[in-house]
Amino acid sequence: MRRDSEIAIKMKTFRTIKKKSLSEEVADKIRRLIENGKLKKGEKLPVEPELSEMFGVGRSSIREATKLLASRGYLSIEQGRGTFVKDTLPEPESWRQVLQHSDIKDLRETRDLFDNAFAQLAARRCTEADLSEIKRWLDERGKTAKENNLQGCIEADVQFHLAIAKATHNHILIEIYKSIAEHQINSWQLLYEDTSRLCNSQQRHVQLFEDIKQGDSESVERSMKDLLGHIWENE
């Protein structure tokens, strides 16, 4: 009974992490309108009922969204006058800041695109040393999964995909993967109770490695799609 309660708490926590609130979604949309110049500096926003109809949400979500943007330096809320775009806007968010408040859907789509590209490029560029490093973490992933060492298996999985990213020999791509991985680890630590699902995907990781080793980009693409499809079906 206690374990069931712990799982429920973890899943509740995970849901709060992976989904943005309506107010956050509206805030993101208004922020983009400001950054794209569709809402000008000093311009007054429409009143709450109009914004509510425009974004298809309740007035309370609009109110929370404008408060959020005011706290981030995009809007000025003036009692009795309305809400205005600030004349001086904050600096655009860094890549890491964007990731910090991205939901799991955005993270998933980003990872799908990048992991596929990493693996195909690695298949064309990897050296024997790269293959050795990828295989080392693949074996560690399998070992820790069998031992039900969840933390060790998550770490090995991340290092396996990082080794693939490193095999592209593209430093920008490597840094992008590192940033994404930080947030992926946080999600997995909350989502997984044991290594059973990680065990189930081990053979797909083995197949991906073999395709990279053979330098076959088309096979790599098929294997990666199969691997990612399996992962998301089981999350």
Short mmCIF file of C-alpha atoms in Angstrom, two decimals:
data_model
loop_
_atom_site.label_atom_id
_atom_site.label_comp_id
_atom_site.label_asym_id
_atom_site.label_seq_id
_atom_site.Cartn_x
_atom_site.Cartn_y
_atom_site.Cartn_z
CA MET A 1 0.00 0.00 0.00
CA ARG A 2 2.81 2.36 0.90
CA ARG A 3 4.58 1.66 -2.40
CA ASP A 4 1.36 2.42 -4.31
CA SER A 5 1.16 5.78 -2.52
CA GLU A 6 4.78 6.57 -3.37
CA ILE A 7 4.18 5.74 -7.03
CA ALA A 8 1.06 7.92 -7.08
CA ILE A 9 3.01 10.83 -5.62
CA LYS A 10 5.81 10.41 -8.16
CA MET A 11 3.40 10.20 -11.09
CA LYS A 12 1.55 13.28 -9.85
CA THR A 13 4.87 15.12 -9.63
CA PHE A 14 5.82 13.96 -13.12
CA ARG A 15 2.55 15.18 -14.57
CA THR A 16 3.14 18.63 -13.11
CA ILE A 17 6.58 18.69 -14.72
CA LYS A 18 5.62 17.45 -18.14
CA LYS A 19 2.58 19.66 -18.75
CA LYS A 20 2.43 23.43 -18.95
CA SER A 21 -0.53 25.17 -17.37
CA LEU A 22 -2.91 27.11 -19.60
CA SER A 23 -1.55 30.37 -18.22
CA GLU A 24 2.02 29.35 -19.13
CA GLU A 25 0.94 28.41 -22.65
CA VAL A 26 -0.81 31.77 -23.08
CA ALA A 27 2.20 33.58 -21.64
CA ASP A 28 4.44 31.86 -24.20
CA LYS A 29 2.13 32.89 -27.04
CA ILE A 30 1.98 36.53 -25.91
CA ARG A 31 5.75 36.58 -25.41
CA ARG A 32 6.27 35.34 -28.98
CA LEU A 33 3.93 38.07 -30.28
CA ILE A 34 6.05 40.65 -28.47
CA GLU A 35 9.37 39.21 -29.64
CA ASN A 36 8.10 38.96 -33.23
CA GLY A 37 7.06 42.61 -33.15
CA LYS A 38 3.35 41.90 -33.57
CA LEU A 39 2.81 43.55 -30.20
CA LYS A 40 4.85 46.77 -30.19
CA LYS A 41 6.74 48.34 -27.32
CA GLY A 42 4.41 50.58 -25.33
CA GLU A 43 1.32 49.04 -26.94
CA LYS A 44 -1.69 48.36 -24.74
CA LEU A 45 -2.95 44.78 -24.69
CA PRO A 46 -6.64 44.08 -25.38
CA VAL A 47 -8.82 43.79 -22.28
CA GLU A 48 -9.19 40.42 -20.53
CA PRO A 49 -12.48 39.37 -22.23
CA GLU A 50 -10.94 39.95 -25.67
CA LEU A 51 -7.75 38.07 -24.77
CA SER A 52 -9.84 35.27 -23.29
CA GLU A 53 -11.74 34.89 -26.56
CA MET A 54 -8.57 35.26 -28.63
CA PHE A 55 -6.72 32.43 -26.85
CA GLY A 56 -9.74 30.28 -25.98
CA VAL A 57 -9.10 30.21 -22.23
CA GLY A 58 -10.74 31.61 -19.12
CA ARG A 59 -10.08 35.10 -17.79
CA SER A 60 -8.21 33.68 -14.78
CA SER A 61 -5.65 32.08 -17.14
CA ILE A 62 -5.23 35.41 -18.95
CA ARG A 63 -4.72 37.17 -15.63
CA GLU A 64 -2.08 34.66 -14.52
CA ALA A 65 -0.35 34.84 -17.91
CA THR A 66 -0.03 38.61 -17.80
CA LYS A 67 1.24 38.49 -14.23
CA LEU A 68 3.82 35.93 -15.28
CA LEU A 69 5.01 38.10 -18.19
CA ALA A 70 5.08 41.15 -15.93
CA SER A 71 7.36 39.27 -13.51
CA ARG A 72 9.64 38.36 -16.45
CA GLY A 73 9.88 41.98 -17.60
CA TYR A 74 7.71 41.86 -20.73
CA LEU A 75 4.58 43.62 -19.50
CA SER A 76 3.64 46.49 -17.21
CA ILE A 77 0.29 46.20 -15.40
CA GLU A 78 -1.00 49.67 -14.54
CA GLN A 79 -3.98 49.86 -12.21
CA GLY A 80 -6.92 51.61 -13.86
CA ARG A 81 -5.14 51.96 -17.21
CA GLY A 82 -4.49 48.43 -18.44
CA THR A 83 -1.57 46.20 -19.41
CA PHE A 84 1.20 47.48 -21.66
CA VAL A 85 4.20 46.01 -23.44
CA LYS A 86 7.29 47.41 -21.76
CA ASP A 87 9.47 49.89 -23.63
CA THR A 88 12.59 48.00 -22.53
CA LEU A 89 12.35 44.24 -22.96
CA PRO A 90 14.49 41.55 -21.32
CA GLU A 91 17.22 39.80 -23.26
CA PRO A 92 16.01 36.77 -25.27
CA GLU A 93 16.10 33.56 -23.29
CA SER A 94 19.14 31.34 -23.58
CA TRP A 95 18.84 27.78 -24.90
CA ARG A 96 19.09 26.39 -21.36
CA GLN A 97 16.41 28.76 -20.05
CA VAL A 98 14.04 27.65 -22.81
CA LEU A 99 14.62 24.02 -21.85
CA GLN A 100 13.96 24.72 -18.18
CA HIS A 101 10.30 25.56 -18.76
CA SER A 102 9.66 23.32 -21.78
CA ASP A 103 7.15 20.52 -21.42
CA ILE A 104 7.79 16.84 -22.07
CA LYS A 105 6.09 16.96 -25.50
CA ASP A 106 8.50 19.65 -26.71
CA LEU A 107 11.42 17.73 -25.25
CA ARG A 108 10.29 14.51 -26.90
CA GLU A 109 9.95 16.07 -30.35
CA THR A 110 13.34 17.74 -30.01
CA ARG A 111 15.01 14.54 -28.94
CA ASP A 112 13.38 12.58 -31.77
CA LEU A 113 14.81 14.98 -34.35
CA PHE A 114 18.27 15.29 -32.86
CA ASP A 115 18.83 11.64 -31.90
CA ASN A 116 18.00 10.53 -35.42
CA ALA A 117 20.34 13.12 -36.94
CA PHE A 118 23.12 12.30 -34.45
CA ALA A 119 23.00 8.59 -35.19
CA GLN A 120 23.01 8.99 -38.99
CA LEU A 121 25.90 11.44 -38.90
CA ALA A 122 27.79 9.23 -36.45
CA ALA A 123 27.40 6.29 -38.85
CA ARG A 124 29.29 8.28 -41.48
CA ARG A 125 31.97 9.79 -39.25
CA CYS A 126 32.65 7.47 -36.31
CA THR A 127 36.14 6.13 -35.66
CA GLU A 128 37.18 2.88 -34.01
CA ALA A 129 37.71 4.83 -30.79
CA ASP A 130 34.16 6.24 -31.05
CA LEU A 131 32.72 2.76 -31.57
CA SER A 132 34.63 1.46 -28.56
CA GLU A 133 33.19 4.23 -26.37
CA ILE A 134 29.64 3.66 -27.62
CA LYS A 135 29.97 -0.10 -27.03
CA ARG A 136 31.35 0.47 -23.53
CA TRP A 137 28.26 2.37 -22.47
CA LEU A 138 25.95 -0.02 -24.33
CA ASP A 139 27.37 -2.91 -22.30
CA GLU A 140 27.13 -0.89 -19.08
CA ARG A 141 23.52 -0.08 -19.88
CA GLY A 142 22.70 -3.77 -20.32
CA LYS A 143 24.56 -4.76 -17.16
CA THR A 144 22.94 -2.17 -14.90
CA ALA A 145 19.50 -2.88 -16.39
CA LYS A 146 19.82 -6.57 -15.46
CA GLU A 147 21.00 -5.62 -11.97
CA ASN A 148 17.97 -3.31 -11.58
CA ASN A 149 20.38 -0.46 -10.88
CA LEU A 150 18.08 2.33 -12.04
CA GLN A 151 20.39 5.30 -11.46
CA GLY A 152 23.32 3.49 -13.07
CA CYS A 153 21.22 2.42 -16.05
CA ILE A 154 19.88 5.93 -16.67
CA GLU A 155 23.41 7.30 -16.50
CA ALA A 156 24.69 4.61 -18.90
CA ASP A 157 21.84 5.28 -21.33
CA VAL A 158 22.62 9.00 -21.39
CA GLN A 159 26.34 8.30 -21.85
CA PHE A 160 25.55 5.86 -24.68
CA HIS A 161 23.63 8.53 -26.61
CA LEU A 162 26.22 11.17 -25.71
CA ALA A 163 28.93 8.90 -27.14
CA ILE A 164 26.90 8.74 -30.37
CA ALA A 165 26.64 12.55 -30.38
CA LYS A 166 30.40 12.80 -29.83
CA ALA A 167 30.95 10.48 -32.78
CA THR A 168 29.51 13.19 -35.05
CA HIS A 169 32.60 15.31 -34.23
CA ASN A 170 30.33 18.36 -34.28
CA HIS A 171 30.82 20.37 -31.09
CA ILE A 172 27.55 22.31 -31.44
CA LEU A 173 25.52 19.10 -31.67
CA ILE A 174 27.36 17.65 -28.68
CA GLU A 175 26.49 20.67 -26.50
CA ILE A 176 22.86 20.54 -27.67
CA TYR A 177 22.62 16.90 -26.63
CA LYS A 178 24.14 17.63 -23.22
CA SER A 179 21.52 20.32 -22.57
CA ILE A 180 18.64 18.05 -23.56
CA ALA A 181 20.03 15.15 -21.54
CA GLU A 182 19.95 17.12 -18.28
CA HIS A 183 16.18 17.47 -18.52
CA GLN A 184 15.65 13.95 -19.83
CA ILE A 185 17.39 12.54 -16.74
CA ASN A 186 15.08 14.50 -14.42
CA SER A 187 12.01 13.10 -16.20
CA TRP A 188 13.25 9.50 -16.14
CA GLN A 189 14.13 9.63 -12.45
CA LEU A 190 10.52 10.52 -11.69
CA LEU A 191 8.92 8.23 -14.24
CA TYR A 192 10.78 4.93 -13.80
CA GLU A 193 10.38 2.77 -10.70
CA ASP A 194 12.79 0.06 -11.89
CA THR A 195 14.77 -0.94 -14.98
CA SER A 196 12.18 -3.25 -16.57
CA ARG A 197 11.36 -0.90 -19.46
CA LEU A 198 15.03 -0.10 -19.93
CA CYS A 199 15.72 -3.84 -20.16
CA ASN A 200 13.02 -4.19 -22.80
CA SER A 201 14.68 -1.62 -25.04
CA GLN A 202 18.23 -2.98 -24.70
CA GLN A 203 18.12 -5.10 -27.86
CA ARG A 204 16.98 -2.08 -29.86
CA HIS A 205 20.00 -0.18 -28.57
CA VAL A 206 22.21 -3.12 -29.61
CA GLN A 207 20.72 -3.03 -33.13
CA LEU A 208 21.30 0.72 -33.35
CA PHE A 209 24.95 0.24 -32.41
CA GLU A 210 25.41 -2.49 -35.03
CA ASP A 211 23.92 -0.28 -37.75
CA ILE A 212 26.20 2.63 -36.78
CA LYS A 213 29.15 0.26 -36.81
CA GLN A 214 28.26 -0.84 -40.35
CA GLY A 215 27.97 2.79 -41.44
CA ASP A 216 24.51 2.18 -42.88
CA SER A 217 22.57 5.46 -42.54
CA GLU A 218 19.29 4.03 -43.84
CA SER A 219 19.37 1.17 -41.35
CA VAL A 220 20.33 3.60 -38.60
CA GLU A 221 17.27 5.72 -39.37
CA ARG A 222 14.98 2.68 -39.22
CA SER A 223 16.53 1.45 -35.98
CA MET A 224 16.30 4.86 -34.34
CA LYS A 225 12.64 5.27 -35.31
CA ASP A 226 11.92 1.81 -33.92
CA LEU A 227 13.81 2.61 -30.70
CA LEU A 228 12.15 5.98 -30.13
CA GLY A 229 8.73 4.58 -30.96
CA HIS A 230 9.23 1.83 -28.38
CA ILE A 231 10.39 4.30 -25.73
CA TRP A 232 7.46 6.70 -26.12
CA GLU A 233 4.88 3.91 -26.32
CA ASN A 234 6.06 2.73 -22.90
CA GLU A 235 6.19 6.14 -21.15
#
